[in-house]
Short mmCIF file of C-alpha atoms and ligand atoms in Angstrom, two decimals:
data_model
loop_
_atom_site.label_atom_id
_atom_site.label_comp_id
_atom_site.label_asym_id
_atom_site.label_seq_id
_atom_site.Cartn_x
_atom_site.Cartn_y
_atom_site.Cartn_z
CA MET A 1 -27.77 -9.45 16.01
CA VAL A 2 -25.49 -8.11 18.72
CA SER A 3 -23.13 -5.39 17.76
CA GLY A 4 -19.75 -5.04 19.30
CA ASN A 5 -20.81 -2.13 21.42
CA GLY A 6 -23.29 -4.33 23.10
CA ALA A 7 -26.45 -2.86 21.65
CA ALA A 8 -28.94 -5.17 20.02
CA VAL A 9 -29.51 -3.69 16.59
CA ALA A 10 -32.17 -4.43 14.04
CA ARG A 11 -31.01 -5.15 10.50
CA SER A 12 -32.08 -2.13 8.48
CA PRO A 13 -34.06 -2.62 5.25
CA ALA A 14 -30.92 -1.74 3.32
CA GLY A 15 -29.18 -4.64 4.96
CA THR A 16 -26.66 -2.50 6.75
CA GLY A 17 -26.80 -4.62 9.84
CA ALA A 18 -26.94 -1.54 11.99
CA GLY A 19 -29.64 0.50 13.54
CA PRO A 20 -29.82 3.70 15.49
CA THR A 21 -30.08 1.97 18.87
CA ALA A 22 -26.43 2.13 19.68
CA ALA A 23 -26.44 5.05 22.13
CA VAL A 24 -23.87 4.37 24.81
CA ALA A 25 -23.95 6.12 28.16
CA GLY A 26 -21.29 5.26 30.74
CA HIS A 27 -19.56 3.14 28.12
CA VAL A 28 -17.97 -0.13 29.35
CA GLU A 29 -15.37 -1.68 27.02
CA PRO A 30 -17.20 -4.50 25.20
CA ALA A 31 -14.20 -6.80 25.43
CA ALA A 32 -14.54 -6.56 29.20
CA ARG A 33 -18.12 -7.81 28.77
CA GLY A 34 -17.07 -10.74 26.62
CA ILE A 35 -18.43 -9.21 23.44
CA VAL A 36 -16.38 -8.89 20.27
CA PRO A 37 -15.81 -5.16 19.78
CA THR A 38 -16.59 -3.50 16.46
CA VAL A 39 -14.00 -1.38 14.70
CA VAL A 40 -15.51 0.78 11.97
CA ILE A 41 -13.10 2.13 9.36
CA VAL A 42 -14.21 4.97 7.10
CA GLY A 43 -12.37 4.92 3.76
CA ALA A 44 -10.69 2.10 1.84
CA GLY A 45 -7.77 4.16 0.60
CA PHE A 46 -4.16 3.67 1.64
CA GLY A 47 -4.85 4.30 5.33
CA GLY A 48 -8.18 2.48 5.69
CA LEU A 49 -7.04 -0.59 3.82
CA ARG A 50 -3.85 -0.89 5.84
CA ALA A 51 -5.75 -0.46 9.12
CA ALA A 52 -8.20 -3.19 8.09
CA ARG A 53 -5.39 -5.60 7.21
CA ALA A 54 -3.50 -4.82 10.40
CA LEU A 55 -6.57 -5.88 12.38
CA ALA A 56 -6.96 -9.21 10.57
CA ARG A 57 -5.89 -11.24 13.60
CA ALA A 58 -7.23 -8.92 16.29
CA PRO A 59 -10.21 -10.07 18.37
CA VAL A 60 -12.49 -7.55 16.71
CA ARG A 61 -15.13 -7.34 14.04
CA VAL A 62 -14.08 -4.86 11.35
CA VAL A 63 -16.62 -2.94 9.27
CA LEU A 64 -14.99 -1.09 6.38
CA LEU A 65 -17.02 1.64 4.66
CA ASP A 66 -16.31 3.44 1.40
CA ARG A 67 -18.41 5.29 -1.15
CA HIS A 68 -16.61 3.35 -3.89
CA ASN A 69 -16.35 -0.42 -4.15
CA TYR A 70 -12.69 -0.14 -5.09
CA HIS A 71 -9.33 0.93 -3.73
CA LEU A 72 -7.63 3.50 -5.96
CA PHE A 73 -3.89 3.92 -6.42
CA GLN A 74 -3.93 7.70 -6.80
CA PRO A 75 -0.23 8.21 -7.59
CA LEU A 76 -0.83 6.79 -11.09
CA LEU A 77 -4.04 8.71 -11.81
CA TYR A 78 -2.15 11.15 -14.03
CA GLN A 79 -1.30 8.24 -16.34
CA VAL A 80 -5.01 7.50 -16.76
CA ALA A 81 -5.54 11.19 -17.54
CA THR A 82 -2.82 11.09 -20.21
CA ALA A 83 -4.02 7.89 -21.91
CA GLY A 84 -1.21 5.70 -20.56
CA LEU A 85 -3.23 3.36 -18.34
CA GLU A 86 -6.77 2.06 -18.10
CA PRO A 87 -8.51 2.83 -14.78
CA GLU A 88 -8.76 -0.92 -14.05
CA GLY A 89 -4.96 -1.04 -13.87
CA ILE A 90 -4.80 1.24 -10.86
CA ALA A 91 -7.96 0.24 -9.00
CA LYS A 92 -9.14 -3.01 -7.45
CA PRO A 93 -12.43 -4.00 -5.82
CA VAL A 94 -12.16 -3.86 -2.03
CA ARG A 95 -14.07 -7.13 -1.70
CA ALA A 96 -11.46 -8.86 -3.87
CA ILE A 97 -8.56 -7.41 -1.90
CA LEU A 98 -9.94 -8.39 1.51
CA ARG A 99 -11.75 -11.58 0.45
CA GLY A 100 -9.77 -13.80 2.81
CA GLN A 101 -10.17 -11.64 5.91
CA ARG A 102 -12.78 -13.43 8.00
CA ASN A 103 -13.34 -10.74 10.64
CA LEU A 104 -14.09 -8.10 8.01
CA GLU A 105 -17.26 -6.89 6.36
CA PHE A 106 -17.21 -4.29 3.59
CA ARG A 107 -20.13 -1.96 2.95
CA MET A 108 -20.37 0.46 0.08
CA ALA A 109 -21.80 3.55 1.73
CA GLU A 110 -21.50 7.32 1.75
CA VAL A 111 -20.62 8.42 5.25
CA THR A 112 -22.46 11.61 6.14
CA GLY A 113 -21.47 12.13 9.76
CA VAL A 114 -20.53 10.60 13.07
CA ASP A 115 -22.53 10.72 16.30
CA LEU A 116 -19.61 10.77 18.70
CA ALA A 117 -21.82 10.57 21.81
CA ALA A 118 -23.82 7.61 20.53
CA ARG A 119 -20.77 6.03 18.88
CA ALA A 120 -22.44 5.54 15.54
CA VAL A 121 -21.37 6.38 12.00
CA ARG A 122 -24.14 7.91 9.92
CA THR A 123 -24.32 6.67 6.32
CA ASP A 124 -26.73 6.86 3.41
CA VAL A 125 -27.64 3.22 4.04
CA GLY A 126 -28.15 3.46 7.79
CA ASP A 127 -26.18 3.92 10.98
CA VAL A 128 -23.24 1.74 11.91
CA PRO A 129 -22.40 1.51 15.62
CA TYR A 130 -18.77 1.25 16.66
CA ASP A 131 -16.58 0.69 19.67
CA HIS A 132 -13.47 1.98 17.94
CA LEU A 133 -13.52 4.22 14.91
CA VAL A 134 -10.77 4.83 12.36
CA LEU A 135 -11.41 7.82 10.11
CA ALA A 136 -9.40 7.48 6.89
CA MET A 137 -11.47 9.44 4.41
CA GLY A 138 -8.49 11.09 2.72
CA GLY A 139 -8.51 14.39 0.94
CA GLU A 140 -9.90 16.27 -2.03
CA THR A 141 -8.77 18.99 -4.43
CA ASP A 142 -8.46 22.43 -2.87
CA PHE A 143 -9.26 25.05 -5.49
CA ARG A 144 -8.42 27.67 -2.84
CA GLY A 145 -11.77 29.35 -3.20
CA ILE A 146 -11.32 30.16 -6.89
CA GLU A 147 -14.84 29.37 -8.01
CA SER A 148 -14.20 29.81 -11.74
CA VAL A 149 -11.31 27.31 -11.68
CA ALA A 150 -13.37 24.78 -9.73
CA ARG A 151 -16.18 25.14 -12.30
CA ASN A 152 -14.19 25.19 -15.53
CA GLY A 153 -10.88 23.51 -14.73
CA PHE A 154 -10.10 19.90 -13.90
CA GLY A 155 -9.07 18.47 -10.54
CA LEU A 156 -7.26 15.15 -10.42
CA LYS A 157 -8.44 13.11 -7.49
CA ASP A 158 -10.55 10.23 -8.76
CA VAL A 159 -11.10 7.95 -11.74
CA GLU A 160 -13.94 10.06 -13.15
CA GLU A 161 -11.79 13.19 -13.24
CA ALA A 162 -8.85 11.36 -14.82
CA VAL A 163 -11.05 9.89 -17.56
CA ALA A 164 -12.72 13.29 -18.08
CA ILE A 165 -9.28 14.87 -18.66
CA ARG A 166 -8.35 12.13 -21.15
CA ASN A 167 -11.62 12.56 -23.06
CA HIS A 168 -11.31 16.34 -23.07
CA VAL A 169 -7.67 16.45 -24.24
CA LEU A 170 -8.26 13.99 -27.08
CA ARG A 171 -11.40 15.89 -28.07
CA CYS A 172 -9.39 19.13 -28.19
CA PHE A 173 -7.10 17.50 -30.76
CA GLU A 174 -10.09 16.33 -32.84
CA GLU A 175 -11.56 19.85 -32.76
CA ALA A 176 -8.21 21.46 -33.51
CA THR A 177 -7.89 19.49 -36.75
CA LEU A 178 -11.18 21.05 -37.92
CA GLU A 179 -10.52 24.56 -36.63
CA ALA A 180 -9.59 27.08 -39.32
CA ASP A 181 -9.01 30.02 -36.98
CA ALA A 182 -5.35 30.00 -35.84
CA ALA A 183 -5.94 31.64 -32.43
CA ARG A 184 -8.79 29.28 -31.55
CA ARG A 185 -6.70 26.30 -32.74
CA ARG A 186 -3.79 27.35 -30.51
CA ALA A 187 -6.13 27.70 -27.50
CA LEU A 188 -7.44 24.17 -28.18
CA LEU A 189 -3.86 22.93 -28.16
CA THR A 190 -2.71 24.83 -25.06
CA PHE A 191 -2.66 22.77 -21.88
CA VAL A 192 -2.13 24.55 -18.59
CA VAL A 193 -1.11 22.65 -15.48
CA VAL A 194 -1.25 24.69 -12.27
CA GLY A 195 0.99 23.74 -9.35
CA GLY A 196 4.63 22.65 -9.36
CA GLY A 197 4.34 19.83 -6.81
CA PRO A 198 4.88 16.18 -7.76
CA THR A 199 1.43 15.83 -9.40
CA GLY A 200 1.84 18.98 -11.52
CA VAL A 201 5.36 18.02 -12.60
CA GLU A 202 4.32 14.46 -13.51
CA MET A 203 1.22 15.67 -15.32
CA ALA A 204 3.08 18.28 -17.39
CA GLY A 205 5.79 15.77 -18.36
CA ALA A 206 3.18 13.18 -19.34
CA PHE A 207 1.19 15.73 -21.40
CA SER A 208 4.31 16.65 -23.30
CA GLU A 209 5.13 13.03 -24.16
CA LEU A 210 1.55 12.22 -25.10
CA VAL A 211 1.62 15.04 -27.63
CA ARG A 212 5.19 14.87 -28.92
CA LEU A 213 5.67 11.12 -29.04
CA VAL A 214 2.18 9.83 -29.77
CA LEU A 215 -0.47 12.30 -30.93
CA VAL A 216 1.91 13.81 -33.44
CA LYS A 217 1.62 10.47 -35.29
CA ASP A 218 -2.19 10.37 -35.04
CA TYR A 219 -2.53 13.93 -36.32
CA PRO A 220 0.06 14.20 -39.12
CA ARG A 221 -1.23 17.65 -40.11
CA LEU A 222 -0.70 18.91 -36.58
CA ASN A 223 1.72 21.81 -36.38
CA LEU A 224 3.70 21.30 -33.16
CA ALA A 225 4.30 25.05 -33.02
CA ASP A 226 0.59 25.38 -32.17
CA VAL A 227 0.93 23.17 -29.10
CA GLY A 228 1.71 24.75 -25.74
CA ILE A 229 2.15 22.93 -22.43
CA LEU A 230 2.55 25.30 -19.51
CA LEU A 231 3.37 24.48 -15.92
CA LEU A 232 2.49 27.46 -13.74
CA GLU A 233 3.91 27.70 -10.24
CA ALA A 234 3.16 30.59 -7.90
CA SER A 235 6.40 30.28 -5.90
CA ASP A 236 9.94 30.41 -7.25
CA ARG A 237 10.64 26.68 -7.59
CA LEU A 238 9.15 23.26 -8.30
CA LEU A 239 8.95 20.35 -5.83
CA VAL A 240 9.45 22.45 -2.68
CA ALA A 241 9.76 19.34 -0.48
CA MET A 242 12.95 18.37 -2.32
CA PRO A 243 16.40 19.99 -2.22
CA PRO A 244 16.78 23.00 -4.58
CA ARG A 245 19.19 21.02 -6.80
CA LEU A 246 16.38 18.56 -7.63
CA SER A 247 13.87 21.38 -8.16
CA GLY A 248 16.27 22.86 -10.72
CA ALA A 249 16.82 19.48 -12.38
CA ALA A 250 13.05 18.92 -12.67
CA ALA A 251 12.53 22.34 -14.29
CA GLU A 252 15.40 21.74 -16.70
CA THR A 253 14.10 18.30 -17.72
CA LEU A 254 10.61 19.68 -18.30
CA ARG A 255 11.98 22.47 -20.45
CA ALA A 256 13.95 19.93 -22.46
CA LYS A 257 10.61 18.20 -23.04
CA HIS A 258 9.17 21.50 -24.37
CA VAL A 259 7.13 22.34 -21.28
CA GLU A 260 7.06 26.05 -20.54
CA VAL A 261 7.76 26.28 -16.80
CA ARG A 262 6.84 29.63 -15.26
CA PHE A 263 7.44 30.79 -11.70
CA GLY A 264 5.59 33.53 -9.82
CA ALA A 265 2.57 32.67 -11.95
CA ALA A 266 -0.57 32.56 -9.78
CA VAL A 267 -3.84 31.73 -11.53
CA GLU A 268 -6.70 33.94 -10.35
CA ALA A 269 -9.52 32.90 -12.67
CA TYR A 270 -10.36 30.54 -15.51
CA ASP A 271 -13.49 30.70 -17.67
CA GLY A 272 -12.87 27.59 -19.77
CA THR A 273 -11.21 29.54 -22.58
CA CYS A 274 -8.69 31.83 -20.83
CA ALA A 275 -6.68 31.65 -17.61
CA ARG A 276 -6.08 34.99 -15.91
CA LEU A 277 -2.95 35.39 -13.79
CA ALA A 278 -2.36 37.75 -10.87
CA GLY A 279 -0.92 40.80 -12.61
CA GLY A 280 -3.47 40.62 -15.39
CA GLU A 281 -1.82 38.39 -18.00
CA VAL A 282 -4.32 36.25 -19.89
CA ILE A 283 -3.44 32.83 -21.35
CA PRO A 284 -5.91 31.45 -23.89
CA ALA A 285 -6.25 27.72 -23.14
CA ARG A 286 -9.12 25.26 -23.39
CA THR A 287 -7.58 22.94 -20.78
CA LEU A 288 -6.54 23.76 -17.23
CA VAL A 289 -5.61 21.06 -14.73
CA TRP A 290 -5.42 22.23 -11.14
CA ALA A 291 -2.73 20.46 -9.14
CA ALA A 292 -2.07 23.31 -6.74
CA GLY A 293 -3.73 22.20 -3.58
CA ALA A 294 -5.28 19.47 -1.49
CA LYS A 295 -7.37 19.58 1.64
CA ALA A 296 -9.07 17.05 3.88
CA ALA A 297 -12.23 15.34 2.57
CA ALA A 298 -15.46 17.29 3.03
CA LEU A 299 -16.65 14.90 5.75
CA THR A 300 -14.09 16.26 8.23
CA ALA A 301 -16.00 19.54 8.39
CA ALA A 302 -19.19 17.74 9.41
CA LEU A 303 -17.79 16.06 12.51
CA GLY A 304 -17.45 18.97 14.94
CA LEU A 305 -13.83 18.01 15.69
CA ARG A 306 -10.94 20.48 15.96
CA THR A 307 -9.30 21.05 12.61
CA ALA A 308 -6.09 22.75 11.51
CA ARG A 309 -4.97 24.01 8.09
CA GLN A 310 -6.50 22.25 5.07
CA GLY A 311 -9.40 21.18 7.29
CA ARG A 312 -7.35 18.27 8.67
CA ILE A 313 -8.41 16.91 12.06
CA MET A 314 -5.91 17.51 14.86
CA VAL A 315 -4.83 14.26 16.48
CA GLU A 316 -2.56 13.19 19.32
CA PRO A 317 0.73 11.49 18.40
CA THR A 318 -1.15 8.23 19.10
CA LEU A 319 -3.54 9.21 16.27
CA GLN A 320 -6.42 9.52 18.75
CA VAL A 321 -8.74 12.49 18.70
CA PRO A 322 -8.36 14.61 21.87
CA GLY A 323 -11.26 13.82 24.22
CA HIS A 324 -12.26 10.76 22.15
CA PRO A 325 -9.68 8.01 22.74
CA GLU A 326 -11.86 5.53 20.81
CA VAL A 327 -11.60 7.65 17.61
CA TYR A 328 -8.48 7.63 15.43
CA VAL A 329 -7.83 9.73 12.33
CA VAL A 330 -5.17 8.65 9.81
CA GLY A 331 -3.87 9.77 6.44
CA ASP A 332 -4.72 12.94 4.56
CA ALA A 333 -7.60 13.72 6.94
CA ALA A 334 -5.27 13.89 9.97
CA TRP A 335 -3.09 16.79 11.12
CA LEU A 336 -0.07 15.75 13.12
CA GLU A 337 3.17 17.64 13.48
CA HIS A 338 6.45 15.78 13.28
CA ALA A 339 9.82 17.48 13.60
CA ARG A 340 7.97 20.82 13.82
CA ALA A 341 6.18 20.43 10.47
CA PRO A 342 2.85 18.79 9.63
CA LEU A 343 3.20 15.33 8.13
CA PRO A 344 2.53 15.61 4.38
CA MET A 345 -0.54 14.26 2.61
CA MET A 346 1.24 11.24 1.17
CA ALA A 347 0.63 7.52 0.95
CA PRO A 348 3.48 6.39 3.27
CA VAL A 349 2.19 8.73 5.98
CA ALA A 350 -1.32 7.27 5.67
CA ILE A 351 0.04 3.72 5.78
CA GLN A 352 2.26 4.26 8.80
CA MET A 353 -0.48 6.14 10.66
CA ALA A 354 -2.90 3.29 9.97
CA GLU A 355 -0.46 0.74 11.33
CA THR A 356 -0.05 2.78 14.51
CA ALA A 357 -3.80 3.26 14.93
CA ALA A 358 -4.44 -0.48 14.47
CA ARG A 359 -1.67 -1.31 16.93
CA ASN A 360 -3.16 1.10 19.45
CA ILE A 361 -6.59 -0.47 19.12
CA ARG A 362 -5.02 -3.86 19.89
CA ARG A 363 -3.07 -2.36 22.80
CA ARG A 364 -6.20 -0.81 24.28
CA LEU A 365 -8.01 -4.13 24.01
CA ALA A 366 -5.13 -5.70 25.92
CA GLY A 367 -5.34 -2.97 28.56
CA ARG A 368 -2.07 -1.33 27.49
CA ALA A 369 -1.33 2.34 26.88
CA PRO A 370 -1.32 3.52 23.25
CA GLU A 371 1.97 4.37 21.55
CA ALA A 372 2.95 7.44 19.56
CA LEU A 373 3.55 7.23 15.81
CA ARG A 374 7.23 6.78 14.98
CA TYR A 375 7.32 8.14 11.46
CA ARG A 376 10.04 6.94 9.12
CA ASP A 377 10.35 9.15 6.05
CA PRO A 378 10.87 6.88 3.02
CA GLY A 379 11.81 9.86 0.81
CA SER A 380 10.13 11.33 -2.22
CA LEU A 381 10.12 10.72 -5.94
CA ALA A 382 8.69 12.39 -9.02
CA THR A 383 8.91 11.18 -12.60
CA ILE A 384 9.12 13.52 -15.56
CA GLY A 385 8.35 11.11 -18.35
CA ARG A 386 10.57 8.59 -20.15
CA SER A 387 13.83 7.80 -18.39
CA ALA A 388 13.62 10.93 -16.27
CA ALA A 389 12.84 11.40 -12.59
CA VAL A 390 14.12 13.03 -9.44
CA ALA A 391 14.55 11.17 -6.16
CA TYR A 392 15.39 12.21 -2.62
CA ILE A 393 15.80 9.20 -0.38
CA HIS A 394 17.44 9.17 3.07
CA GLY A 395 19.39 12.34 2.32
CA LEU A 396 20.57 11.10 -1.10
CA SER A 397 19.43 12.97 -4.17
CA PHE A 398 19.69 11.59 -7.67
CA THR A 399 18.15 12.24 -11.06
CA GLY A 400 17.73 10.80 -14.56
CA PHE A 401 17.55 7.11 -15.46
CA PRO A 402 18.50 5.66 -12.01
CA ALA A 403 15.81 7.76 -10.32
CA TRP A 404 13.31 6.70 -12.99
CA VAL A 405 14.03 3.00 -12.40
CA VAL A 406 13.55 3.49 -8.65
CA TRP A 407 10.27 5.28 -9.37
CA LEU A 408 9.07 2.41 -11.61
CA VAL A 409 9.95 -0.27 -9.06
CA VAL A 410 8.45 1.58 -6.08
CA HIS A 411 5.14 2.18 -7.87
CA LEU A 412 4.92 -1.34 -9.22
CA VAL A 413 5.61 -2.87 -5.81
CA GLN A 414 3.00 -0.67 -4.14
CA LEU A 415 0.22 -1.38 -6.64
CA ILE A 416 -2.28 -3.82 -5.18
CA GLY A 417 -2.84 -7.15 -6.90
CA PHE A 418 -0.68 -9.26 -9.23
CA ARG A 419 -3.01 -8.68 -12.20
CA ASN A 420 -2.77 -4.90 -11.80
CA LYS A 421 1.01 -5.05 -11.52
CA LEU A 422 1.17 -7.16 -14.70
CA LEU A 423 -1.26 -4.89 -16.60
CA VAL A 424 0.68 -1.76 -15.65
CA LEU A 425 4.07 -3.31 -16.39
CA LEU A 426 2.88 -4.49 -19.81
CA ASN A 427 1.49 -1.03 -20.61
CA TRP A 428 4.71 0.66 -19.53
CA ALA A 429 6.88 -1.72 -21.52
CA TRP A 430 4.69 -1.32 -24.62
CA ASP A 431 4.73 2.49 -24.36
CA TYR A 432 8.46 2.55 -23.72
CA PHE A 433 9.44 0.39 -26.68
CA PHE A 434 6.78 1.54 -29.17
CA TYR A 435 6.39 5.21 -28.14
CA ASP A 436 2.70 4.61 -27.67
CA ARG A 437 -0.19 5.38 -25.31
CA ALA A 438 -2.69 2.59 -25.74
CA VAL A 439 -5.77 4.17 -24.17
CA ARG A 440 -6.45 6.95 -26.67
CA LEU A 441 -10.21 6.52 -26.50
CA ILE A 442 -12.79 9.28 -26.30
CA THR A 443 -15.45 7.48 -24.31
CA LYS A 444 -17.82 10.41 -23.78
CA ARG A 445 -18.74 13.24 -26.08
C1 FAD B 1 -3.08 12.67 -8.42
C2 FAD B 1 -2.43 12.27 -7.12
C3 FAD B 1 -1.11 11.82 -7.12
C4 FAD B 1 -0.49 11.44 -5.94
N1 FAD B 1 0.80 11.00 -5.97
C5 FAD B 1 1.38 10.56 -4.83
C6 FAD B 1 2.69 10.01 -4.85
O1 FAD B 1 3.33 9.95 -5.90
N2 FAD B 1 3.22 9.57 -3.69
C7 FAD B 1 2.52 9.63 -2.49
O2 FAD B 1 3.02 9.19 -1.46
N3 FAD B 1 1.29 10.16 -2.45
C8 FAD B 1 0.69 10.62 -3.58
N4 FAD B 1 -0.57 11.14 -3.53
C9 FAD B 1 -1.23 11.29 -2.23
C10 FAD B 1 -1.80 9.98 -1.73
O3 FAD B 1 -2.58 9.37 -2.74
C11 FAD B 1 -2.61 10.24 -0.49
O4 FAD B 1 -1.78 10.84 0.48
C12 FAD B 1 -3.21 8.98 0.07
O5 FAD B 1 -4.12 8.44 -0.86
C13 FAD B 1 -3.90 9.25 1.39
O6 FAD B 1 -4.45 8.07 1.86
P1 FAD B 1 -5.78 8.11 2.72
O7 FAD B 1 -6.04 6.71 3.17
O8 FAD B 1 -5.69 9.17 3.75
O9 FAD B 1 -6.90 8.59 1.70
P2 FAD B 1 -7.34 8.00 0.29
O10 FAD B 1 -6.35 7.06 -0.23
O11 FAD B 1 -7.70 9.19 -0.51
O12 FAD B 1 -8.65 7.18 0.64
C14 FAD B 1 -9.79 7.80 1.16
C15 FAD B 1 -10.98 6.90 0.89
O13 FAD B 1 -12.08 7.40 1.62
C16 FAD B 1 -13.25 7.36 0.80
N5 FAD B 1 -14.17 8.40 1.28
C17 FAD B 1 -13.92 9.72 1.38
N6 FAD B 1 -15.00 10.35 1.88
C18 FAD B 1 -15.93 9.40 2.09
C19 FAD B 1 -17.28 9.43 2.58
N7 FAD B 1 -17.85 10.57 2.98
N8 FAD B 1 -17.96 8.27 2.63
C20 FAD B 1 -17.39 7.11 2.23
N9 FAD B 1 -16.13 7.02 1.77
C21 FAD B 1 -15.41 8.15 1.69
C22 FAD B 1 -12.74 7.59 -0.60
O14 FAD B 1 -13.61 7.04 -1.57
C23 FAD B 1 -11.37 6.87 -0.57
O15 FAD B 1 -11.48 5.53 -1.01
C24 FAD B 1 -1.22 11.52 -4.71
C25 FAD B 1 -2.54 11.96 -4.72
C26 FAD B 1 -3.14 12.33 -5.91
C27 FAD B 1 -4.58 12.80 -5.90
#
């Protein structure tokens, strides 16, 4: 087999189609040698998937690598955690998504490093040589060094964590019904969400509705006075990326839904039964969901590339890594400043970066200079449960039902696959009309 970078490689026993013989000294562009170049993409999230699709008609061979065999729509993870959606509704196998793309090969693999000199990606199933590399490995929860929270609290980044939260919360209700001690019962029914960004706001709103609209029917002996849902924010407002008017509206809506919103509340420790705040206050709670930070995926630290805050790799406006024009970083793993602020870790950023990186690969193949990213901010949205949301789009801010409808449409349109869209729409309609959450299953003890 001849790889794009011109090195004959032996098929490894694991069938990776790549061997370690790809060392390139005095690299000559493979296209110039009449060989189809290989583009390796790490990560099949928003960025990686878009880059792969954007290269569908390019004269390249694309190898897409991900540790999971599915693409995950993370913005709806909180609905899996609060029993609103099944994981299958927000995830789809990568092979099914890219089935028709003839220049693409998907490999399920854990990427452990990159040999930049040899131009090879190291994985747990062998090395994969590349001519162009797109790193789109996303981010992970940043517990900000608070060990006890990382150990005893929940992050919300993947399917396993979302299902673990669902199982845990439902189990707390089962245990609470059997608990005679009032203080212990209240701790079982106290749910702390840390971080007043979009994920924290959406999570707290969804918790409140799960309890007050649904679980109250399952547990008729439940005393709602025992239930506490707290949203703790260290700064003085929610949704800092939005205008203050929307931050205020979000806090007001949450309070109307019986969420206790507290500002200047920084969690310092959590032992699984009590959260301790800076200042010494202790909140007994058996559930703590940490939505107060994200950083680049662990892999970024293993690459020896220059990183900025949150461990994100610094890139040129063309998305290329300084000194390595054949390497692009997109999405949450990339650090690029735009209008004097870093681009946020959000799906539209990842998608637009991926489009630019793919375009620049095509331009380089055609002997043209790469172009800088021209970022168009599509705005931001956060929902706060039934008929309530806040939206800030192209300088316009609006709240309530209109914002909620926009939120519904945007998320439905962005979900991948007709079946997923239909599943999610059906679930939403059912929950809306019947005040239900269909997925109230405890699948693990
Ligand atoms: C709970 C939650 C809610 C969110 N809500 C919103 C929202 O409402 N709106 C919005 O715009 N954004 C939202 N985001 C952020 C958005 O999901 C991310 O910005 C976006 O997913 C980034 O895309 P990406 O391609 O960089 O990374 P990802 O989509 O995270 O994809 C990275 C991929 O790389 C793979 N990977 C990572 N490391 C390795 C490795 N070592 N080996 C192999 N594969 C690896 C992962 O499995 C994953 O498939 C939310 C995120 C979370 C967690």
